[in-house]
XYZ file of N, CA, C and O in Angstrom:
772
model
N 169.597 -14.824 -140.356
C 169.585 -13.711 -139.424
C 170.831 -13.798 -138.551
O 171.211 -14.883 -138.127
N 171.410 -12.650 -138.281
C 172.550 -12.598 -137.375
C 172.030 -12.317 -135.964
O 171.295 -11.365 -135.740
N 172.410 -13.187 -135.055
C 172.079 -13.009 -133.638
C 173.217 -12.189 -133.035
O 174.308 -12.715 -132.807
N 172.991 -10.885 -132.766
C 174.086 -10.047 -132.273
C 174.469 -10.332 -130.820
O 175.542 -9.931 -130.377
N 173.626 -11.035 -130.093
C 173.908 -11.320 -128.689
C 174.837 -12.521 -128.538
O 175.669 -12.567 -127.655
N 174.686 -13.489 -129.422
C 175.497 -14.695 -129.371
C 176.468 -14.774 -130.546
O 177.215 -15.732 -130.670
N 176.383 -13.778 -131.403
C 177.274 -13.614 -132.556
C 177.360 -14.865 -133.426
O 178.427 -15.425 -133.648
N 176.188 -15.257 -133.897
C 176.131 -16.370 -134.846
C 174.973 -16.144 -135.803
O 174.042 -15.397 -135.500
N 175.037 -16.798 -136.941
C 173.967 -16.723 -137.929
C 173.004 -17.872 -137.686
O 173.438 -19.009 -137.470
N 171.714 -17.558 -137.712
C 170.675 -18.574 -137.536
C 169.780 -18.520 -138.776
O 169.333 -17.457 -139.185
N 169.527 -19.677 -139.344
C 168.732 -19.742 -140.575
C 167.271 -20.057 -140.265
O 166.970 -20.725 -139.282
N 166.409 -19.582 -141.141
C 164.972 -19.837 -141.016
C 164.423 -20.091 -142.407
O 165.037 -19.730 -143.414
N 163.236 -20.703 -142.468
C 162.673 -21.119 -143.752
C 161.389 -20.411 -144.147
O 160.883 -20.637 -145.242
N 160.827 -19.585 -143.291
C 159.555 -18.921 -143.625
C 159.454 -17.605 -142.855
O 160.202 -17.361 -141.913
N 158.496 -16.803 -143.253
C 158.242 -15.549 -142.548
C 157.826 -15.792 -141.108
O 158.223 -15.048 -140.203
N 157.032 -16.831 -140.888
C 156.619 -17.161 -139.524
C 157.830 -17.579 -138.685
O 157.983 -17.133 -137.549
N 158.692 -18.409 -139.252
C 159.893 -18.808 -138.516
C 160.761 -17.595 -138.200
O 161.332 -17.512 -137.113
N 160.849 -16.658 -139.125
C 161.636 -15.454 -138.868
C 161.063 -14.674 -137.684
O 161.793 -14.225 -136.804
N 159.743 -14.509 -137.644
C 159.100 -13.782 -136.544
C 159.351 -14.477 -135.208
O 159.669 -13.831 -134.209
N 159.202 -15.797 -135.186
C 159.445 -16.560 -133.957
C 160.904 -16.419 -133.542
O 161.209 -16.178 -132.371
N 161.795 -16.523 -134.502
C 163.226 -16.434 -134.216
C 163.603 -15.075 -133.630
O 164.337 -15.000 -132.646
N 163.073 -14.002 -134.197
C 163.371 -12.659 -133.694
C 162.940 -12.544 -132.233
O 163.673 -12.019 -131.397
N 161.762 -13.057 -131.917
C 161.272 -12.990 -130.535
C 162.148 -13.846 -129.618
O 162.573 -13.388 -128.551
N 162.446 -15.085 -130.019
C 163.254 -15.963 -129.167
C 164.653 -15.398 -128.930
O 165.163 -15.445 -127.808
N 165.277 -14.865 -129.963
C 166.638 -14.320 -129.851
C 166.690 -13.161 -128.864
O 167.669 -12.985 -128.153
N 165.623 -12.368 -128.796
C 165.645 -11.162 -127.961
C 165.100 -11.373 -126.548
O 165.053 -10.421 -125.770
N 164.710 -12.592 -126.211
C 164.259 -12.866 -124.842
C 165.461 -12.945 -123.902
O 166.452 -13.617 -124.213
N 165.388 -12.288 -122.743
C 166.520 -12.328 -121.806
C 166.876 -13.743 -121.353
O 168.035 -14.025 -121.074
N 165.899 -14.628 -121.280
C 166.175 -15.982 -120.785
C 166.847 -16.890 -121.817
O 167.325 -17.964 -121.471
N 166.913 -16.469 -123.070
C 167.532 -17.295 -124.106
C 169.054 -17.279 -123.975
O 169.672 -16.229 -124.035
N 169.624 -18.461 -123.821
C 171.079 -18.605 -123.777
C 171.626 -19.008 -125.143
O 172.736 -18.635 -125.505
N 170.822 -19.786 -125.885
C 171.263 -20.272 -127.188
C 170.040 -20.700 -127.993
O 169.059 -21.165 -127.431
N 170.141 -20.556 -129.308
C 169.119 -21.049 -130.236
C 169.835 -21.907 -131.274
O 170.844 -21.486 -131.848
N 169.301 -23.079 -131.517
C 169.793 -23.943 -132.591
C 168.624 -24.219 -133.536
O 167.508 -24.453 -133.086
N 168.907 -24.192 -134.828
C 167.862 -24.396 -135.812
C 167.979 -25.771 -136.459
O 169.048 -26.372 -136.455
N 166.843 -26.244 -136.982
C 166.773 -27.503 -137.717
C 167.480 -28.641 -136.989
O 168.414 -29.244 -137.491
N 166.983 -28.928 -135.799
C 167.553 -29.988 -134.977
C 166.793 -31.296 -135.203
O 165.574 -31.354 -135.029
N 167.522 -32.325 -135.584
C 166.924 -33.615 -135.945
C 166.681 -34.471 -134.708
O 167.576 -34.671 -133.889
N 165.459 -35.006 -134.624
C 165.103 -35.953 -133.574
C 164.600 -37.230 -134.246
O 163.726 -37.167 -135.114
N 165.152 -38.356 -133.853
C 164.715 -39.630 -134.412
C 163.767 -40.308 -133.432
O 163.902 -40.175 -132.213
N 162.825 -41.059 -133.995
C 161.841 -41.761 -133.184
C 161.313 -42.949 -133.988
O 161.557 -43.073 -135.189
N 160.611 -43.844 -133.312
C 160.020 -45.022 -133.944
C 158.507 -44.859 -133.931
O 157.911 -44.525 -132.906
N 157.901 -45.093 -135.112
C 156.437 -45.063 -135.209
C 156.004 -46.254 -136.050
O 156.482 -46.436 -137.177
N 155.110 -47.086 -135.494
C 154.607 -48.290 -136.179
C 155.763 -49.179 -136.619
O 155.776 -49.714 -137.726
N 156.801 -49.282 -135.748
C 157.935 -50.144 -136.034
C 158.925 -49.590 -137.048
O 159.890 -50.258 -137.410
N 158.703 -48.375 -137.488
C 159.560 -47.769 -138.507
C 160.323 -46.584 -137.921
O 159.758 -45.756 -137.216
N 161.631 -46.525 -138.252
C 162.451 -45.411 -137.784
C 162.109 -44.163 -138.601
O 162.075 -44.193 -139.824
N 161.871 -43.068 -137.901
C 161.521 -41.804 -138.550
C 162.355 -40.685 -137.944
O 162.997 -40.854 -136.926
N 162.271 -39.527 -138.590
C 162.951 -38.349 -138.045
C 162.072 -37.123 -138.252
O 161.313 -37.033 -139.212
N 162.226 -36.205 -137.301
C 161.518 -34.920 -137.370
C 162.550 -33.835 -137.103
O 163.391 -33.974 -136.213
N 162.496 -32.782 -137.883
C 163.392 -31.651 -137.675
C 162.628 -30.551 -136.945
O 161.654 -30.024 -137.484
N 163.059 -30.254 -135.735
C 162.462 -29.149 -134.998
C 163.043 -27.851 -135.553
O 164.254 -27.754 -135.782
N 162.186 -26.879 -135.745
C 162.627 -25.617 -136.337
C 163.659 -24.934 -135.447
O 164.675 -24.448 -135.946
N 163.387 -24.915 -134.137
C 164.321 -24.283 -133.203
C 164.347 -25.050 -131.893
O 163.328 -25.582 -131.454
N 165.518 -25.076 -131.273
C 165.645 -25.538 -129.890
C 166.271 -24.386 -129.127
O 167.360 -23.913 -129.469
N 165.541 -23.912 -128.132
C 165.972 -22.785 -127.302
C 166.528 -23.327 -125.995
O 165.860 -24.113 -125.315
N 167.742 -22.913 -125.652
C 168.317 -23.293 -124.366
C 168.201 -22.111 -123.420
O 168.589 -20.988 -123.758
N 167.645 -22.361 -122.249
C 167.529 -21.359 -121.195
C 168.198 -21.923 -119.951
O 168.615 -23.089 -119.932
N 168.274 -21.140 -118.898
C 168.879 -21.618 -117.649
C 168.090 -22.785 -117.065
O 168.642 -23.643 -116.385
N 166.793 -22.844 -117.369
C 165.961 -23.905 -116.802
C 165.772 -25.103 -117.721
O 165.072 -26.043 -117.353
N 166.364 -25.084 -118.913
C 166.250 -26.256 -119.781
C 166.166 -25.896 -121.254
O 166.383 -24.755 -121.648
N 165.836 -26.909 -122.059
C 165.734 -26.734 -123.506
C 164.295 -26.937 -123.962
O 163.613 -27.852 -123.490
N 163.865 -26.087 -124.886
C 162.519 -26.162 -125.446
C 162.646 -26.364 -126.950
O 163.292 -25.565 -127.630
N 162.032 -27.435 -127.454
C 162.030 -27.727 -128.888
C 160.734 -27.191 -129.480
O 159.641 -27.486 -128.982
N 160.862 -26.401 -130.548
C 159.701 -25.771 -131.182
C 159.470 -26.296 -132.587
O 160.390 -26.305 -133.411
N 158.240 -26.698 -132.838
C 157.772 -26.952 -134.198
C 156.971 -25.706 -134.563
O 155.945 -25.416 -133.944
N 157.450 -24.940 -135.532
C 156.811 -23.683 -135.926
C 155.954 -23.958 -137.155
O 156.480 -24.336 -138.206
N 154.652 -23.791 -137.010
C 153.719 -24.084 -138.100
C 152.607 -23.049 -138.121
O 152.216 -22.520 -137.078
N 152.087 -22.800 -139.302
C 150.878 -21.993 -139.388
C 149.731 -22.812 -138.807
O 149.715 -24.048 -138.917
N 148.807 -22.144 -138.161
C 147.700 -22.808 -137.457
C 147.020 -23.851 -138.339
O 146.712 -24.943 -137.881
N 146.814 -23.511 -139.602
C 146.121 -24.432 -140.515
C 146.924 -25.700 -140.805
O 146.372 -26.702 -141.255
N 148.231 -25.691 -140.515
C 149.088 -26.859 -140.760
C 149.294 -27.734 -139.528
O 149.970 -28.759 -139.609
N 148.724 -27.328 -138.401
C 148.841 -28.135 -137.184
C 147.761 -29.207 -137.233
O 146.581 -28.913 -137.365
N 148.204 -30.457 -137.187
C 147.249 -31.558 -137.265
C 147.612 -32.644 -136.251
O 148.596 -32.536 -135.518
N 146.806 -33.704 -136.232
C 147.038 -34.796 -135.282
C 148.361 -35.511 -135.542
O 148.991 -35.997 -134.606
N 148.797 -35.571 -136.806
C 150.072 -36.213 -137.123
C 151.232 -35.466 -136.447
O 152.144 -36.093 -135.906
N 151.209 -34.146 -136.505
C 152.257 -33.362 -135.866
C 152.230 -33.551 -134.356
O 153.274 -33.757 -133.729
N 151.039 -33.512 -133.776
C 150.930 -33.709 -132.321
C 151.456 -35.098 -131.920
O 152.140 -35.241 -130.913
N 151.124 -36.104 -132.734
C 151.586 -37.461 -132.458
C 153.111 -37.544 -132.579
O 153.771 -38.186 -131.765
N 153.674 -36.898 -133.570
C 155.132 -36.877 -133.734
C 155.794 -36.285 -132.501
O 156.747 -36.855 -131.964
N 155.298 -35.149 -132.025
C 155.884 -34.520 -130.842
C 155.720 -35.404 -129.609
O 156.639 -35.507 -128.786
N 154.583 -36.079 -129.498
C 154.362 -36.984 -128.371
C 155.367 -38.133 -128.397
O 155.990 -38.459 -127.382
N 155.563 -38.724 -129.583
C 156.492 -39.848 -129.701
C 157.940 -39.425 -129.439
O 158.685 -40.132 -128.751
N 158.340 -38.277 -129.986
C 159.697 -37.788 -129.730
C 159.880 -37.529 -128.240
O 160.903 -37.902 -127.655
N 158.891 -36.927 -127.634
C 158.965 -36.635 -126.197
C 159.097 -37.930 -125.391
O 159.929 -38.027 -124.483
N 158.294 -38.943 -125.718
C 158.340 -40.212 -124.997
C 159.657 -40.947 -125.221
O 160.218 -41.520 -124.298
N 160.137 -40.935 -126.461
C 161.297 -41.758 -126.813
C 162.641 -41.064 -126.603
O 163.622 -41.708 -126.276
N 162.683 -39.762 -126.800
C 163.937 -39.027 -126.638
C 164.002 -38.305 -125.301
O 165.071 -38.149 -124.728
N 162.836 -37.812 -124.858
C 162.757 -37.129 -123.575
C 163.781 -36.032 -123.418
O 164.116 -35.339 -124.379
N 164.304 -35.913 -122.215
C 165.215 -34.807 -121.922
C 166.613 -34.990 -122.528
O 167.454 -34.121 -122.399
N 166.855 -36.095 -123.221
C 168.112 -36.197 -123.991
C 168.095 -35.188 -125.142
O 169.130 -34.703 -125.561
N 166.869 -34.894 -125.621
C 166.733 -33.949 -126.735
C 166.287 -32.573 -126.238
O 166.873 -31.556 -126.577
N 165.214 -32.549 -125.446
C 164.679 -31.293 -124.910
C 163.835 -31.591 -123.682
O 163.372 -32.713 -123.490
N 163.642 -30.554 -122.874
C 162.824 -30.700 -121.669
C 161.349 -30.460 -121.952
O 160.486 -30.965 -121.251
N 161.086 -29.659 -122.984
C 159.709 -29.363 -123.404
C 159.633 -29.410 -124.923
O 160.603 -29.099 -125.609
N 158.456 -29.780 -125.419
C 158.201 -29.821 -126.849
C 156.946 -28.996 -127.111
O 155.903 -29.264 -126.519
N 157.064 -27.997 -127.975
C 155.940 -27.082 -128.203
C 155.702 -26.859 -129.692
O 156.636 -26.867 -130.486
N 154.441 -26.597 -129.994
C 154.064 -26.134 -131.325
C 153.814 -24.645 -131.199
O 153.084 -24.210 -130.306
N 154.432 -23.862 -132.065
C 154.206 -22.412 -132.089
C 153.555 -22.046 -133.421
O 154.037 -22.456 -134.474
N 152.469 -21.265 -133.339
C 151.799 -20.802 -134.555
C 151.766 -19.277 -134.554
O 152.174 -18.634 -133.579
N 151.238 -18.724 -135.631
C 151.113 -17.269 -135.724
C 150.193 -16.708 -134.641
O 150.247 -15.526 -134.325
N 149.373 -17.555 -134.034
C 148.450 -17.113 -132.979
C 149.150 -16.949 -131.629
O 148.591 -16.375 -130.706
N 150.377 -17.457 -131.522
C 151.095 -17.411 -130.247
C 151.920 -16.151 -130.043
O 152.452 -15.937 -128.952
N 152.057 -15.345 -131.080
C 152.812 -14.099 -130.991
C 151.916 -12.927 -131.357
O 151.059 -13.058 -132.219
N 152.170 -11.794 -130.717
C 151.432 -10.579 -131.077
C 152.303 -9.720 -131.985
O 153.536 -9.843 -131.983
N 151.669 -8.854 -132.735
C 152.425 -7.926 -133.582
C 153.318 -7.032 -132.735
O 154.430 -6.691 -133.135
N 152.845 -6.639 -131.557
C 153.644 -5.807 -130.655
C 154.917 -6.533 -130.235
O 156.003 -5.944 -130.244
N 154.805 -7.826 -129.873
C 155.993 -8.606 -129.502
C 156.992 -8.642 -130.653
O 158.193 -8.453 -130.443
N 156.495 -8.892 -131.849
C 157.366 -9.009 -133.021
C 158.024 -7.668 -133.337
O 159.237 -7.603 -133.571
N 157.248 -6.587 -133.326
C 157.809 -5.257 -133.615
C 158.858 -4.865 -132.584
O 159.925 -4.349 -132.930
N 158.558 -5.092 -131.308
C 159.537 -4.785 -130.255
C 160.806 -5.602 -130.449
O 161.922 -5.076 -130.335
N 160.650 -6.887 -130.725
C 161.813 -7.755 -130.898
C 162.657 -7.318 -132.100
O 163.889 -7.320 -132.025
N 162.013 -6.917 -133.179
C 162.761 -6.442 -134.357
C 163.583 -5.195 -134.013
O 164.725 -5.047 -134.451
N 162.982 -4.316 -133.205
C 163.695 -3.104 -132.802
C 164.883 -3.437 -131.897
O 165.984 -2.906 -132.074
N 164.677 -4.315 -130.938
C 165.758 -4.733 -130.043
C 166.896 -5.337 -130.861
O 168.070 -4.998 -130.669
N 166.554 -6.212 -131.782
C 167.558 -6.868 -132.617
C 168.332 -5.861 -133.468
O 169.563 -5.912 -133.539
N 167.620 -4.916 -134.061
C 168.267 -3.906 -134.914
C 169.225 -3.036 -134.097
O 170.359 -2.780 -134.514
N 168.791 -2.602 -132.920
C 169.620 -1.725 -132.102
C 170.809 -2.468 -131.498
O 171.879 -1.891 -131.316
N 170.627 -3.753 -131.186
C 171.731 -4.539 -130.639
C 172.844 -4.704 -131.664
O 174.011 -4.860 -131.297
N 172.481 -4.618 -132.921
C 173.473 -4.758 -133.995
C 174.431 -3.572 -134.059
O 175.412 -3.599 -134.810
N 174.170 -2.515 -133.272
C 175.105 -1.390 -133.158
C 176.376 -1.803 -132.407
O 177.417 -1.173 -132.562
N 176.249 -2.795 -131.536
C 177.350 -3.235 -130.677
C 177.935 -2.050 -129.899
O 179.145 -1.928 -129.731
N 177.028 -1.189 -129.406
C 177.452 0.002 -128.663
C 177.543 -0.339 -127.178
O 176.689 0.031 -126.376
N 178.589 -1.044 -126.813
C 178.742 -1.479 -125.433
C 179.003 -0.310 -124.489
O 178.586 -0.328 -123.331
N 179.670 0.708 -124.972
C 179.895 1.896 -124.158
C 178.555 2.582 -123.859
O 178.277 2.945 -122.709
N 177.712 2.748 -124.871
C 176.389 3.347 -124.677
C 175.547 2.525 -123.714
O 174.870 3.076 -122.842
N 175.616 1.199 -123.830
C 174.860 0.328 -122.923
C 175.359 0.480 -121.486
O 174.562 0.497 -120.547
N 176.658 0.619 -121.308
C 177.221 0.802 -119.961
C 176.772 2.133 -119.361
O 176.429 2.216 -118.173
N 176.736 3.185 -120.192
C 176.279 4.496 -119.712
C 174.797 4.456 -119.332
O 174.394 5.018 -118.308
N 173.990 3.785 -120.134
C 172.558 3.669 -119.823
C 172.371 2.825 -118.565
O 171.563 3.167 -117.692
N 173.127 1.741 -118.438
C 173.029 0.892 -117.244
C 173.329 1.697 -115.981
O 172.623 1.578 -114.970
N 174.364 2.528 -116.022
C 174.706 3.375 -114.875
C 173.566 4.331 -114.556
O 173.226 4.539 -113.385
N 172.961 4.910 -115.577
C 171.839 5.837 -115.365
C 170.624 5.113 -114.788
O 169.910 5.669 -113.939
N 170.383 3.894 -115.209
C 169.222 3.133 -114.734
C 169.266 2.927 -113.227
O 168.225 2.909 -112.567
N 170.439 2.778 -112.674
C 170.567 2.536 -111.226
C 170.004 3.687 -110.403
O 169.556 3.487 -109.279
N 170.017 4.888 -110.950
C 169.506 6.050 -110.225
C 168.081 6.419 -110.594
O 167.548 7.405 -110.086
N 167.449 5.653 -111.461
C 166.071 5.938 -111.887
C 165.100 5.033 -111.135
O 165.489 3.989 -110.601
N 163.830 5.411 -111.097
C 162.841 4.615 -110.354
C 162.575 3.247 -111.002
O 162.920 3.031 -112.167
N 161.929 2.338 -110.248
C 161.642 0.990 -110.752
C 160.702 0.968 -111.967
O 160.689 0.003 -112.708
N 159.919 1.993 -112.142
C 159.081 2.133 -113.350
C 159.465 3.462 -113.969
O 159.406 4.500 -113.300
N 159.847 3.415 -115.230
C 160.387 4.622 -115.847
C 160.005 4.670 -117.320
O 159.941 3.642 -117.989
N 159.730 5.875 -117.791
C 159.446 6.068 -119.214
C 160.748 5.950 -120.001
O 161.812 6.398 -119.542
N 160.652 5.398 -121.199
C 161.821 5.315 -122.062
C 162.389 6.707 -122.318
O 163.600 6.905 -122.306
N 161.511 7.700 -122.477
C 161.977 9.075 -122.716
C 162.771 9.619 -121.528
O 163.731 10.379 -121.708
N 162.418 9.218 -120.296
C 163.172 9.660 -119.114
C 164.564 9.022 -119.066
O 165.518 9.645 -118.610
N 164.660 7.790 -119.542
C 165.972 7.123 -119.609
C 166.855 7.881 -120.596
O 168.019 8.183 -120.308
N 166.282 8.191 -121.749
C 167.027 8.913 -122.785
C 167.505 10.255 -122.244
O 168.662 10.634 -122.407
N 166.603 10.964 -121.559
C 166.943 12.275 -120.998
C 168.028 12.148 -119.925
O 168.970 12.940 -119.885
N 167.928 11.126 -119.072
C 168.896 10.953 -117.978
C 170.306 10.645 -118.496
O 171.295 11.025 -117.861
N 170.391 10.001 -119.624
C 171.721 9.660 -120.155
C 172.337 10.815 -120.924
O 173.556 10.904 -121.022
N 171.498 11.698 -121.487
C 171.992 12.787 -122.316
C 172.565 12.309 -123.644
O 173.257 13.054 -124.329
N 172.233 11.066 -124.027
C 172.811 10.483 -125.240
C 171.877 10.576 -126.459
O 172.245 10.112 -127.533
N 170.689 11.116 -126.278
C 169.766 11.242 -127.409
C 169.417 9.896 -128.007
O 169.166 8.928 -127.288
N 169.427 9.813 -129.352
C 169.044 8.571 -130.036
C 169.979 7.419 -129.673
O 169.551 6.270 -129.575
N 171.241 7.732 -129.456
C 172.180 6.684 -129.041
C 171.724 6.063 -127.719
O 171.791 4.845 -127.528
N 171.255 6.890 -126.788
C 170.753 6.405 -125.506
C 169.510 5.548 -125.670
O 169.340 4.542 -124.984
N 168.639 5.964 -126.587
C 167.420 5.181 -126.851
C 167.803 3.809 -127.367
O 167.295 2.786 -126.912
N 168.701 3.762 -128.352
C 169.109 2.500 -128.954
C 169.781 1.586 -127.920
O 169.515 0.382 -127.867
N 170.631 2.160 -127.086
C 171.302 1.374 -126.043
C 170.295 0.875 -125.012
O 170.364 -0.276 -124.570
N 169.352 1.733 -124.621
C 168.340 1.339 -123.633
C 167.476 0.200 -124.163
O 167.213 -0.777 -123.450
N 167.045 0.297 -125.400
C 166.210 -0.758 -125.987
C 166.991 -2.073 -126.049
O 166.449 -3.145 -125.783
N 168.267 -2.006 -126.343
C 169.105 -3.209 -126.362
C 169.139 -3.873 -124.990
O 169.185 -5.107 -124.883
N 169.077 -3.079 -123.931
C 169.157 -3.618 -122.571
C 167.921 -4.416 -122.166
O 167.937 -5.094 -121.134
N 166.860 -4.365 -122.971
C 165.701 -5.230 -122.713
C 166.147 -6.685 -122.808
O 165.790 -7.517 -121.971
N 166.942 -7.017 -123.825
C 167.425 -8.389 -123.979
C 168.371 -8.769 -122.848
O 168.434 -9.919 -122.466
N 169.077 -7.817 -122.300
C 170.004 -8.099 -121.197
C 169.267 -8.324 -119.882
O 169.881 -8.687 -118.880
N 167.956 -8.048 -119.852
C 167.171 -8.258 -118.654
C 167.200 -7.088 -117.683
O 166.711 -7.212 -116.562
N 167.754 -5.950 -118.087
C 167.794 -4.790 -117.194
C 166.525 -3.958 -117.282
O 166.172 -3.249 -116.343
N 165.863 -4.017 -118.418
C 164.570 -3.358 -118.608
C 163.565 -4.402 -119.074
O 163.918 -5.301 -119.838
N 162.347 -4.266 -118.604
C 161.293 -5.202 -119.010
C 160.148 -4.400 -119.620
O 159.738 -3.379 -119.069
N 159.658 -4.886 -120.747
C 158.535 -4.252 -121.419
C 157.266 -4.987 -120.999
O 157.154 -6.198 -121.228
N 156.308 -4.309 -120.377
C 155.054 -4.975 -120.012
C 154.337 -5.511 -121.260
O 154.534 -5.006 -122.368
N 153.525 -6.521 -121.073
C 152.792 -7.141 -122.174
C 151.986 -6.099 -122.940
O 151.377 -5.200 -122.343
N 152.001 -6.232 -124.253
C 151.231 -5.383 -125.169
C 151.615 -3.908 -125.138
O 150.812 -3.052 -125.509
N 152.811 -3.600 -124.674
C 153.302 -2.218 -124.681
C 154.328 -2.095 -125.792
O 155.297 -2.852 -125.852
N 154.095 -1.132 -126.681
C 155.033 -0.883 -127.786
C 156.211 -0.077 -127.265
O 156.052 0.845 -126.468
N 157.409 -0.400 -127.714
C 158.628 0.291 -127.307
C 158.699 1.672 -127.949
O 159.436 1.893 -128.895
N 157.911 2.584 -127.411
C 157.919 3.974 -127.865
C 158.464 4.824 -126.720
O 158.620 4.344 -125.594
N 158.749 6.084 -127.009
C 159.319 6.951 -125.975
C 158.415 7.094 -124.752
O 158.888 7.326 -123.654
N 157.088 6.931 -124.955
C 156.159 7.054 -123.824
C 155.872 5.704 -123.155
O 154.979 5.605 -122.317
N 156.642 4.673 -123.492
C 156.462 3.355 -122.882
C 156.951 3.376 -121.438
O 158.075 3.811 -121.158
N 156.114 2.910 -120.529
C 156.491 2.787 -119.123
C 157.109 1.407 -118.926
O 156.434 0.384 -119.042
N 158.401 1.379 -118.659
C 159.160 0.129 -118.557
C 159.464 -0.203 -117.108
O 159.505 0.675 -116.248
N 159.698 -1.472 -116.843
C 160.136 -1.920 -115.525
C 161.657 -1.875 -115.534
O 162.308 -2.511 -116.354
N 162.206 -1.090 -114.602
C 163.652 -0.893 -114.500
C 164.201 -1.870 -113.463
O 164.179 -1.606 -112.272
N 164.700 -3.001 -113.931
C 165.213 -4.018 -113.022
C 166.601 -3.680 -112.485
O 167.117 -4.371 -111.610
N 167.213 -2.622 -112.986
C 168.516 -2.173 -112.495
C 168.379 -1.124 -111.391
O 169.370 -0.735 -110.785
N 167.163 -0.673 -111.128
C 166.944 0.377 -110.121
C 167.357 -0.104 -108.737
O 167.133 -1.252 -108.374
N 167.951 0.782 -107.990
C 168.371 0.437 -106.615
C 167.198 -0.031 -105.768
O 167.329 -0.930 -104.959
N 166.031 0.599 -105.970
C 164.849 0.278 -105.149
C 164.385 -1.162 -105.349
O 163.792 -1.759 -104.482
N 164.644 -1.730 -106.523
C 164.218 -3.108 -106.809
C 164.935 -4.085 -105.899
O 164.405 -5.097 -105.494
N 166.165 -3.772 -105.510
C 166.975 -4.687 -104.730
C 166.855 -4.470 -103.224
O 167.519 -5.147 -102.463
N 166.021 -3.554 -102.789
C 165.878 -3.304 -101.347
C 164.849 -4.203 -100.752
O 163.949 -4.668 -101.311
């Protein structure tokens, strides 16, 4: 997958990893994603290694993810993460998590896929025009009102959806990115008063 925000290719090994990756890439707090990161640890006197599917770097630290289907999460995996955490600690990551298909909703995945697809337009001019329009709109605004305020039609929609990853618009939990979606406009003047 091409990460259009950081302009690099990130590899994944399963459909579940792809879904997790799409969501992580499109989160505003994500600064960087690294895949297949090796962590070494000792278990029963023997040197071992575990490859974390993804390590996400945010402003507050790094999170190492083991992405597994729920049925594949067992005590051995939990023990591995515990040992890596104890032995490597914050040299490797600040948090160690297991992510399963139960941790993401279809709405999150669909929204993230749309954000990723629209960001691949690299329409920085459209994003700048939408950002300017957002400053004059209320703190809660329909996506259709953003589109109308910019006068850019579908281009405005695509640019506005891309701005979710930039942190200028926030999609409330379980809300699908449709024209009737009520979004939080973090660029609104009223938010900063």
